[in-house]
Coordinates of N, CA and C in Angstrom, one line a residue:
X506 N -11.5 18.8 8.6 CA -11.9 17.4 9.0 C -13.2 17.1 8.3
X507 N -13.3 16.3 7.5 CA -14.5 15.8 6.5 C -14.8 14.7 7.0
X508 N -14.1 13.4 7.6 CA -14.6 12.4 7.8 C -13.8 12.0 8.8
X509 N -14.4 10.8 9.5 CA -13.6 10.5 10.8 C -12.8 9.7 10.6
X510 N -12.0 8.9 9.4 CA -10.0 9.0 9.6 C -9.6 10.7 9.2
X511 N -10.1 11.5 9.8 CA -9.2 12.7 9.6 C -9.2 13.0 11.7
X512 N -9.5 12.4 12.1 CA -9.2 12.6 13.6 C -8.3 12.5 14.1
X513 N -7.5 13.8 14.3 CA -6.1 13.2 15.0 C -6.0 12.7 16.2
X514 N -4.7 12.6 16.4 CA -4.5 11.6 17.7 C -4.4 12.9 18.8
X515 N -4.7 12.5 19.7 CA -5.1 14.1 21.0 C -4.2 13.7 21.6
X516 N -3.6 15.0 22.1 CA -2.9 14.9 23.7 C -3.7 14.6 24.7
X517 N -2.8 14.2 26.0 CA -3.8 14.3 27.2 C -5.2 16.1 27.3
X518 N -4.5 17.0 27.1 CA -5.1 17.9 27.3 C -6.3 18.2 26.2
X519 N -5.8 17.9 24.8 CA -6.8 17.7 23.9 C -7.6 16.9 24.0
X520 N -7.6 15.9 24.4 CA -8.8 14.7 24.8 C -9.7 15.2 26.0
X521 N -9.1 16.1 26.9 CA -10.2 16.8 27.9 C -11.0 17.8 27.2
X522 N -10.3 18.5 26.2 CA -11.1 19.4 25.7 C -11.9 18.6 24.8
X523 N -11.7 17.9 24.1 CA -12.8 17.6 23.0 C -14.2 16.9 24.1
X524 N -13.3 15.6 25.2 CA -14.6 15.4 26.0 C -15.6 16.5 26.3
X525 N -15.0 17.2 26.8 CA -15.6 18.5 27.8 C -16.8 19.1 26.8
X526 N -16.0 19.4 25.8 CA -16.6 20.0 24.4 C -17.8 18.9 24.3
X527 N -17.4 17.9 24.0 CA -18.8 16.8 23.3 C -19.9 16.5 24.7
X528 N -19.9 17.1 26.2 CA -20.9 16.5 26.8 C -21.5 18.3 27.0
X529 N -20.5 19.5 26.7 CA -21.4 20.4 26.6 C -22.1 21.2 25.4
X530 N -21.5 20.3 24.4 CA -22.2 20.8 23.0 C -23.3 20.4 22.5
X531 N -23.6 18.6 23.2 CA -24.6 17.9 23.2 C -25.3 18.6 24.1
X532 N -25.2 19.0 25.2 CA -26.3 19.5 26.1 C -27.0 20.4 26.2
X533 N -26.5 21.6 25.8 CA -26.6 23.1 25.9 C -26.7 24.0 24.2
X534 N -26.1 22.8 23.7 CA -25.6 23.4 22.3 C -24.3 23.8 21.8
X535 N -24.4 23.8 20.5 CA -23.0 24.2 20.0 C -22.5 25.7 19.9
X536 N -23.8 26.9 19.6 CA -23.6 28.6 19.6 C -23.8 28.6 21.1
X537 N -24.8 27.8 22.2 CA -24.6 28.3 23.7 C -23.3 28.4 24.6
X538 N -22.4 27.4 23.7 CA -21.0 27.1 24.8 C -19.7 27.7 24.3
X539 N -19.5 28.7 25.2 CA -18.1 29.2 24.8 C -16.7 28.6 25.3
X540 N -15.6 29.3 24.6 CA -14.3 28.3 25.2 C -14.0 28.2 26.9
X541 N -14.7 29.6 27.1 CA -14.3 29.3 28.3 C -14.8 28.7 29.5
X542 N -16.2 28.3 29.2 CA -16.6 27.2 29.8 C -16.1 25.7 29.1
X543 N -15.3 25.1 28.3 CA -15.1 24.6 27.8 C -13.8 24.2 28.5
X544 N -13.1 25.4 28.2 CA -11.3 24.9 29.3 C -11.9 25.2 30.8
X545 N -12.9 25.9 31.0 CA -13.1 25.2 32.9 C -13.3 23.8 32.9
X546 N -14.5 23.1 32.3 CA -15.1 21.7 32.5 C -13.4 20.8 32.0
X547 N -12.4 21.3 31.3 CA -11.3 20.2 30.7 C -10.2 20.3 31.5
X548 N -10.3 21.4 32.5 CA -9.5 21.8 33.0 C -8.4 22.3 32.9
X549 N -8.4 23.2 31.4 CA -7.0 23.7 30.8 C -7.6 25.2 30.9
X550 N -6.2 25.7 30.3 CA -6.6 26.4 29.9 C -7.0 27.4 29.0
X551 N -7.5 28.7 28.8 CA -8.2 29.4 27.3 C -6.8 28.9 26.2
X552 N -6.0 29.5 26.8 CA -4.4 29.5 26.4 C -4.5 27.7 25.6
X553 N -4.5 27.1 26.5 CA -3.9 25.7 25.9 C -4.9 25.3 25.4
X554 N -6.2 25.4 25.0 CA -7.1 25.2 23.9 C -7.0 26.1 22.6
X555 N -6.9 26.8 22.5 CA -6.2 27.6 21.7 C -4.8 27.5 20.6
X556 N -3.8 27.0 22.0 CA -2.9 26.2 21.4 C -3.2 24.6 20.5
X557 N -3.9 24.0 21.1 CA -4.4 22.8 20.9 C -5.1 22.8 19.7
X558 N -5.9 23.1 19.2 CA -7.4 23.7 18.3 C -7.2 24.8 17.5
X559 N -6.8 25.5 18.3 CA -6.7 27.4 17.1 C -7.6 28.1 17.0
X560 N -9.0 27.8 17.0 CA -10.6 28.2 17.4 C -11.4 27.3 18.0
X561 N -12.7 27.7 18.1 CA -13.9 27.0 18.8 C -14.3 26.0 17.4
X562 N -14.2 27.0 16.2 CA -14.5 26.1 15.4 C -14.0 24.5 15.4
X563 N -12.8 24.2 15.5 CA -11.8 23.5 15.5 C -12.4 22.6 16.6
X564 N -12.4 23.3 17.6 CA -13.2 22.1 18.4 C -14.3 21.7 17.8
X565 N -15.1 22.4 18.2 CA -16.5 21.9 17.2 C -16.0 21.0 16.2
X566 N -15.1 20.7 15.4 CA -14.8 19.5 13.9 C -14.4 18.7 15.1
X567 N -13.4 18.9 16.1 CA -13.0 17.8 16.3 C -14.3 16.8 17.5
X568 N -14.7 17.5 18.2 CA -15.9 17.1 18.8 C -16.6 15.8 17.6
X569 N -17.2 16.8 16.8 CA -18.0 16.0 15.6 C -17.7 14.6 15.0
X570 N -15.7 15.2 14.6 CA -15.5 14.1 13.8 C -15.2 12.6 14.9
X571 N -15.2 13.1 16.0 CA -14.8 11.9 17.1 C -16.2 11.0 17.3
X572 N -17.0 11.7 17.4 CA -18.5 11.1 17.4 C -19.3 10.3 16.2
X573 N -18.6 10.7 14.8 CA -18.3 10.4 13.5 C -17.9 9.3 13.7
X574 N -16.7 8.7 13.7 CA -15.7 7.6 14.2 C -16.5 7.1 15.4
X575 N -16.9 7.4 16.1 CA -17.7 6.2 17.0 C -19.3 5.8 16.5
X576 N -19.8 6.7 15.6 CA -21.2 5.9 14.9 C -21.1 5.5 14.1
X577 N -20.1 5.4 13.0 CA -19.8 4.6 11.9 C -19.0 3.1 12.6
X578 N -18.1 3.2 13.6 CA -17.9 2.3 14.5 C -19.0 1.5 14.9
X579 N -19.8 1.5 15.3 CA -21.6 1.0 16.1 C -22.3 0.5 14.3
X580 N -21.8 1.4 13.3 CA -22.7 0.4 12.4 C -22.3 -0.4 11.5
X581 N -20.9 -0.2 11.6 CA -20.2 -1.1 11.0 C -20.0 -2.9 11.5
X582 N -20.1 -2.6 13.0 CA -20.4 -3.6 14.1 C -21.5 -3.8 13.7
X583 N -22.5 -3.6 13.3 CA -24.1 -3.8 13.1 C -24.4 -4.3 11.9
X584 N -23.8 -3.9 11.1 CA -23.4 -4.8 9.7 C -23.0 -5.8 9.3
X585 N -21.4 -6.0 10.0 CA -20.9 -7.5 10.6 C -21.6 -8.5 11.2
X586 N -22.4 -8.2 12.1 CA -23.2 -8.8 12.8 C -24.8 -9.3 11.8
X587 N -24.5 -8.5 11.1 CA -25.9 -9.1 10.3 C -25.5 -10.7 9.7
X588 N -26.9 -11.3 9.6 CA -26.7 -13.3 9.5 C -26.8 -13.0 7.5
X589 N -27.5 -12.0 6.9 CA -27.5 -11.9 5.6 C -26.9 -10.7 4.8
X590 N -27.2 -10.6 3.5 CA -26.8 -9.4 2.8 C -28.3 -8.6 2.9
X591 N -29.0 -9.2 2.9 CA -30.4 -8.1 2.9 C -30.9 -7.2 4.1
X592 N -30.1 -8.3 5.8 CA -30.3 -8.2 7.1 C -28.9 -6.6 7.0
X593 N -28.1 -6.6 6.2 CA -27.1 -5.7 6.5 C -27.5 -4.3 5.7
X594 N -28.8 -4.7 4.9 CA -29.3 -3.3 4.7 C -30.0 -2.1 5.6
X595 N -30.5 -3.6 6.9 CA -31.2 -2.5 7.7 C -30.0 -2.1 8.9
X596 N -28.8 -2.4 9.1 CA -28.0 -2.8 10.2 C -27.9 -1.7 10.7
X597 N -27.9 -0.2 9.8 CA -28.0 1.3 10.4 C -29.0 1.4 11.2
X598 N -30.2 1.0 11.5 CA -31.4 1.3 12.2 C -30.8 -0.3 13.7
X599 N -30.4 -1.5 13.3 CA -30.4 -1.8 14.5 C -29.2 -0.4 15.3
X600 N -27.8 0.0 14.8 CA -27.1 0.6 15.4 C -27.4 1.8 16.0
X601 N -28.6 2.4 15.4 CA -29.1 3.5 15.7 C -30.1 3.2 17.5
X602 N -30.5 1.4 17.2 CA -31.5 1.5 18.0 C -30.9 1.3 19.8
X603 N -29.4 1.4 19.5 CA -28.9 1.0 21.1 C -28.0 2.2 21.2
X604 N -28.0 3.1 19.9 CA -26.7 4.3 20.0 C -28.4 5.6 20.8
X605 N -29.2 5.3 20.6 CA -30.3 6.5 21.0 C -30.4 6.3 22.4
X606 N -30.4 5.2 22.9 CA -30.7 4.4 24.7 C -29.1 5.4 24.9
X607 N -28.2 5.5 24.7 CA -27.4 6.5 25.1 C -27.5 7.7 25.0
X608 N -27.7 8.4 23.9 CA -28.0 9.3 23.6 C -28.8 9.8 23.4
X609 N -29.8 10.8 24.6 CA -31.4 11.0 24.0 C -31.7 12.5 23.4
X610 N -31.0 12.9 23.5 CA -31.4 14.4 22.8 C -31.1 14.7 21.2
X611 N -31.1 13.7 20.7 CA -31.7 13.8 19.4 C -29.8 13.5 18.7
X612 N -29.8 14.0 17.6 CA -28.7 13.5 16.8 C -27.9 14.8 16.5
X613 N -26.7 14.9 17.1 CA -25.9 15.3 17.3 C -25.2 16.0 16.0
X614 N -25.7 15.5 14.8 CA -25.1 16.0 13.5 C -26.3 17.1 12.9
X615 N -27.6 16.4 12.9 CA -28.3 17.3 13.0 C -28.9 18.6 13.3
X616 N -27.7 18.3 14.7 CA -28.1 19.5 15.7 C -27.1 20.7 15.3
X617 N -26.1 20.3 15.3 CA -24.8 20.8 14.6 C -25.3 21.4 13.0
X618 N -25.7 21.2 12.3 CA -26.3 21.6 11.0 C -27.2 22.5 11.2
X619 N -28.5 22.2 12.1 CA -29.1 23.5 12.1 C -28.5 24.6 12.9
X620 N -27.8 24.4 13.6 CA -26.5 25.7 14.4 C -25.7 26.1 13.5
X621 N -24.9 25.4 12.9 CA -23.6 25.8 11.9 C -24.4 26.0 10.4
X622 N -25.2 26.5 9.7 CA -25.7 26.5 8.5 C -24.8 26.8 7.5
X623 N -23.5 27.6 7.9 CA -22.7 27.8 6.9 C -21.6 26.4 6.2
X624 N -21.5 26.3 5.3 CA -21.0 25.1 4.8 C -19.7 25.2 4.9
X625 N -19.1 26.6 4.8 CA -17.8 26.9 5.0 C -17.2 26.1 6.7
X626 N -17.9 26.2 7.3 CA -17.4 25.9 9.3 C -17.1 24.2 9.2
X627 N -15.9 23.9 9.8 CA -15.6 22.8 9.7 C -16.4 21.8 10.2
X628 N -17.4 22.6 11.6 CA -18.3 21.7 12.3 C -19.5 21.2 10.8
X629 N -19.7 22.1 10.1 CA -20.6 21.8 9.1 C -20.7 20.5 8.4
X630 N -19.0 21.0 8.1 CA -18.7 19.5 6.6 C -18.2 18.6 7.5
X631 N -18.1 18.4 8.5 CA -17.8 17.4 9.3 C -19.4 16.4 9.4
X632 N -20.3 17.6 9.6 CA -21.8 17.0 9.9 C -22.6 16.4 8.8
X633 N -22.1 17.5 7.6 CA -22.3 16.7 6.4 C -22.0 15.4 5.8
X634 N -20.7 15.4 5.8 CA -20.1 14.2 5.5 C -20.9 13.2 6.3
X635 N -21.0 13.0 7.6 CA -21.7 11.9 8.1 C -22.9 11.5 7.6
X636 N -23.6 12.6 7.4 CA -24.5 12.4 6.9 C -24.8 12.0 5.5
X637 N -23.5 12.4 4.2 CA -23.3 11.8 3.4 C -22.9 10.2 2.8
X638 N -22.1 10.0 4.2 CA -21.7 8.6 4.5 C -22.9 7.3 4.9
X639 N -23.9 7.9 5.2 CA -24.6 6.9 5.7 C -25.7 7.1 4.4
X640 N -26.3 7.6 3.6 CA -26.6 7.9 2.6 C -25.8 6.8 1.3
X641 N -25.0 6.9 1.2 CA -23.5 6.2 0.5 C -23.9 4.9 0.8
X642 N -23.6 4.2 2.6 CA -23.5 3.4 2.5 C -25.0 2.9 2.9
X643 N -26.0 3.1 2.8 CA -27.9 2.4 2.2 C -27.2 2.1 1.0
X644 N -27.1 2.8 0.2 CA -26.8 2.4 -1.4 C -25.8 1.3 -1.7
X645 N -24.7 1.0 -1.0 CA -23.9 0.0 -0.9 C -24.3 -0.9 -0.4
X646 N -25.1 -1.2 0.4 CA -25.7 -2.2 1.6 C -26.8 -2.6 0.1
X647 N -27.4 -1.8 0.1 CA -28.6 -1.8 -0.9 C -27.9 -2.8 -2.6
X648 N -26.8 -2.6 -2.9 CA -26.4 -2.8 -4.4 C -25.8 -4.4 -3.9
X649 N -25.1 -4.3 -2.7 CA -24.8 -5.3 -2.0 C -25.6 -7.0 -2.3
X650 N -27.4 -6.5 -1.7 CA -28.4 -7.0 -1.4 C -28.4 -7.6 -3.1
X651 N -28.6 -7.2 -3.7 CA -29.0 -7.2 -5.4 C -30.4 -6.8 -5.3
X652 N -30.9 -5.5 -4.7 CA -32.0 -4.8 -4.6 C -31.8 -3.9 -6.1
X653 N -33.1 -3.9 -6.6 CA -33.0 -3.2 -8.0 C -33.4 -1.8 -7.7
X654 N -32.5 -1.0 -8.2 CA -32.6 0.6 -8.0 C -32.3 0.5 -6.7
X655 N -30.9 0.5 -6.6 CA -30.6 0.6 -4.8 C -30.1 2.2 -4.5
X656 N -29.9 3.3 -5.5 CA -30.0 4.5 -4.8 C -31.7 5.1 -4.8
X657 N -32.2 4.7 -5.0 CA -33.8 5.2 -4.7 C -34.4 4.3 -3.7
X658 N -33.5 3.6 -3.4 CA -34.1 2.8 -1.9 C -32.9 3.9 -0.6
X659 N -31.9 3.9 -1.2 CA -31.0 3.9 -0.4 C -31.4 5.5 0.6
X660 N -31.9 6.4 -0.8 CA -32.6 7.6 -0.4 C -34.1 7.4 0.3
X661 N -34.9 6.5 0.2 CA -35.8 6.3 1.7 C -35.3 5.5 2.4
X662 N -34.5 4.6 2.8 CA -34.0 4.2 3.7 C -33.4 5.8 4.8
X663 N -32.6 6.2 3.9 CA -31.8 7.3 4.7 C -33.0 8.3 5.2
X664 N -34.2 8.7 4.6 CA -35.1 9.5 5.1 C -35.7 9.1 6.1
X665 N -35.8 7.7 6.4 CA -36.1 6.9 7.4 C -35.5 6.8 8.7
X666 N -34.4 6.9 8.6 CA -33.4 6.8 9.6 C -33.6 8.3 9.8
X667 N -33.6 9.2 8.9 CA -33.0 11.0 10.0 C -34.5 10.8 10.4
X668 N -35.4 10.4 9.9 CA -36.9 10.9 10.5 C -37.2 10.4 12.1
X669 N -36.5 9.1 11.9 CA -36.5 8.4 13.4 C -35.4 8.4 14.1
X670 N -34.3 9.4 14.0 CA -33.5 10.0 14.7 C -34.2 11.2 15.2
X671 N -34.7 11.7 14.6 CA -35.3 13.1 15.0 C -35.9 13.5 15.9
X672 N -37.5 12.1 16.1 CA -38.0 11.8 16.2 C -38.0 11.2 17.4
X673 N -36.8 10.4 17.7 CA -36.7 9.6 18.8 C -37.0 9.9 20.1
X674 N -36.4 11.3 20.3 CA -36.9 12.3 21.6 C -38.1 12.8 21.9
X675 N -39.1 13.0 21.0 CA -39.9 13.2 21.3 C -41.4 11.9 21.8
X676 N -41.2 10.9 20.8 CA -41.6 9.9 20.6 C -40.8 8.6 20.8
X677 N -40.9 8.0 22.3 CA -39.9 6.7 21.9 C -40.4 5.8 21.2
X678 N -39.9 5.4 20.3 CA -40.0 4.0 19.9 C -40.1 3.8 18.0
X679 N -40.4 5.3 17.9 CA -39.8 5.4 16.8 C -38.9 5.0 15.8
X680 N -38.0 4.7 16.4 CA -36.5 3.8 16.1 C -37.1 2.5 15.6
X681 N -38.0 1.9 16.0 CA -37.7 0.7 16.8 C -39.1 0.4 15.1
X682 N -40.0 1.5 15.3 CA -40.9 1.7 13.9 C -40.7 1.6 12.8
X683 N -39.2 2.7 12.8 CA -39.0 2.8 11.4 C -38.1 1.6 11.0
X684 N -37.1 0.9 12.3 CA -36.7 0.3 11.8 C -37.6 -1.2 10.8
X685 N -38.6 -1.4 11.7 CA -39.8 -2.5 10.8 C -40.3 -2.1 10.2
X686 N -40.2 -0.5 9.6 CA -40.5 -0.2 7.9 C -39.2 -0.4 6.9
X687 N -38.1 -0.2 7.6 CA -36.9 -0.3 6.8 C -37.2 -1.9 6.0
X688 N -36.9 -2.4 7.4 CA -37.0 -4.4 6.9 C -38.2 -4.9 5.8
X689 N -39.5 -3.8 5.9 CA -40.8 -4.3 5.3 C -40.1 -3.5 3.7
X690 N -39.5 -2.5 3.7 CA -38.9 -1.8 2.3 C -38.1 -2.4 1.2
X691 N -37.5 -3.1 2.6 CA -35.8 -4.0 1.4 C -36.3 -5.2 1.2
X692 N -37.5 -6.0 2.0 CA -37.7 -7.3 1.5 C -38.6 -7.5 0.4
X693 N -39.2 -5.8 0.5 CA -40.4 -5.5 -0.7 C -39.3 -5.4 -2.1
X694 N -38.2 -4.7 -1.8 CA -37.3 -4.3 -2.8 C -36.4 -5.5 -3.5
X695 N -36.0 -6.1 -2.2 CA -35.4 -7.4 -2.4 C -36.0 -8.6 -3.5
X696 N -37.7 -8.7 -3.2 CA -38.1 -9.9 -4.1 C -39.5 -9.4 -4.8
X697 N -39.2 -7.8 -5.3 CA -39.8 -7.1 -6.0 C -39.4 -7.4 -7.4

C-alpha cells in the first residue's frame, strides 16, 4: 500500500482492527503495540487479524494508508476552499491547522518513519509516499500560482509544514506561524 487509493474496503472486523490499531499506534506507538493488544481493543480475535491482515505489518500500512486518505481528504477540502490560485498554495498549512486541534501528538507519518526506518515495511512506503505527496503537491499548487521556480518553493514550503508539524506539540501555535511565513513566501515568490 503506497498511497491511499490502495485502501481496501474493510470488513466489519477489519475496520475494528485498523480503528483499534490507529488510536493505539498513535498513542503508545507503533514497536510498543502488539497484535494482541490490538485484537483485545477490536475485539477479534489473534486468529481473525491474522486472517484479515497476515502481519502487524499489514496493519501498520493499513492504519497509515487510512489516515493518508483522510489528510489528503482535509487538504484537498482546503484547496477548494481557497478564494485564489496563490491562497491554494498555502491551503496545506490551513488543513494542517484544524487537523493538529485533533490530533496533538505530533504527526503520525513522522512518527511511523522514525519507528519503521526500514524502507522495505509497508508502514514505511506508506509514510513516505505521504510525505512525497504533499511535497508534489507544494509544487503543483506552486506551478499552478505561476510562482517562478515552483520546486524550490515547493521544497521550503514542505520544510515548513514538517517543521510546524513537529513542532506543534511542543509549541502551540506554531502551525498558525509557519503558516504566515508560508503566505509571506508565495506572495514574495508570487510577485517576485
Amino acid at each position: 500500500m503506497d498511497s491511499s487509493s490502495d485502501v481496501p474496503l474493510l470488513t466489519p472486523a477489519a475496520r475494528r482492527i485498523v480503528d483499534a490499531a490507529a488510536e493505539l499506534f498513535y498513542e503508545h506507538g507503533i514497536t510498543a503495540v502488539g497484535v494482541d493488544l490490538i485484537a483485545e481493543h477490536s475485539g477479534v480475535t489473534k486468529r481473525t487479524l491474522y486472517n484479515r491482515f497476515g502481519s502487524k505489518e499489514n496493519v501498520v500500512a493499513a492504519y497509515l494508508a487510512e489516515r493518508d486518505r483522510r489528510w489528503r481528504s482535509a487538504v484537498r477540502a482546503a484547496v477548494d476552499a481557497s478564494g485564489s490560485a496563490e491562497e491554494a498554495v498555502t491551503a496545506p498549512f490551513e488543513a494542517l491547522r484544524s487537523w493538529t486541534s485533533a490530533y496533538t501528538r505530533g504527526c503520525a507519518f513522522l512518527n511511523a518513519l522514525a519507528e519503521l526506518p526500514d524502507p522495505r515495511h509497508p508502514g514505511h512506503r506508506v509514510a513516505a509516499g505521504q510525505k512525497r505527496w504533499l511535497r508534489g503537491l507544494f509544487e503543483e499548487l506552486a506551478t499552478a500560482a505561476g510562482c517562478p521556480e515552483p520546486a524550490a518553493l515547493a521544497t521550503r514550503l514542505f520544510v515548513l509544514h514538517e517543521g510546524a508539524v513537529a513542532t506543534e506539540p511542543l509549541s502551540p501555535g506554531t502551525v498558525t506561524a509557519a503558516a504566515d511565513l508560508a503566505r509571506e513566501l508565495v506572495r514574495a515568490a508570487v510577485r517576485g
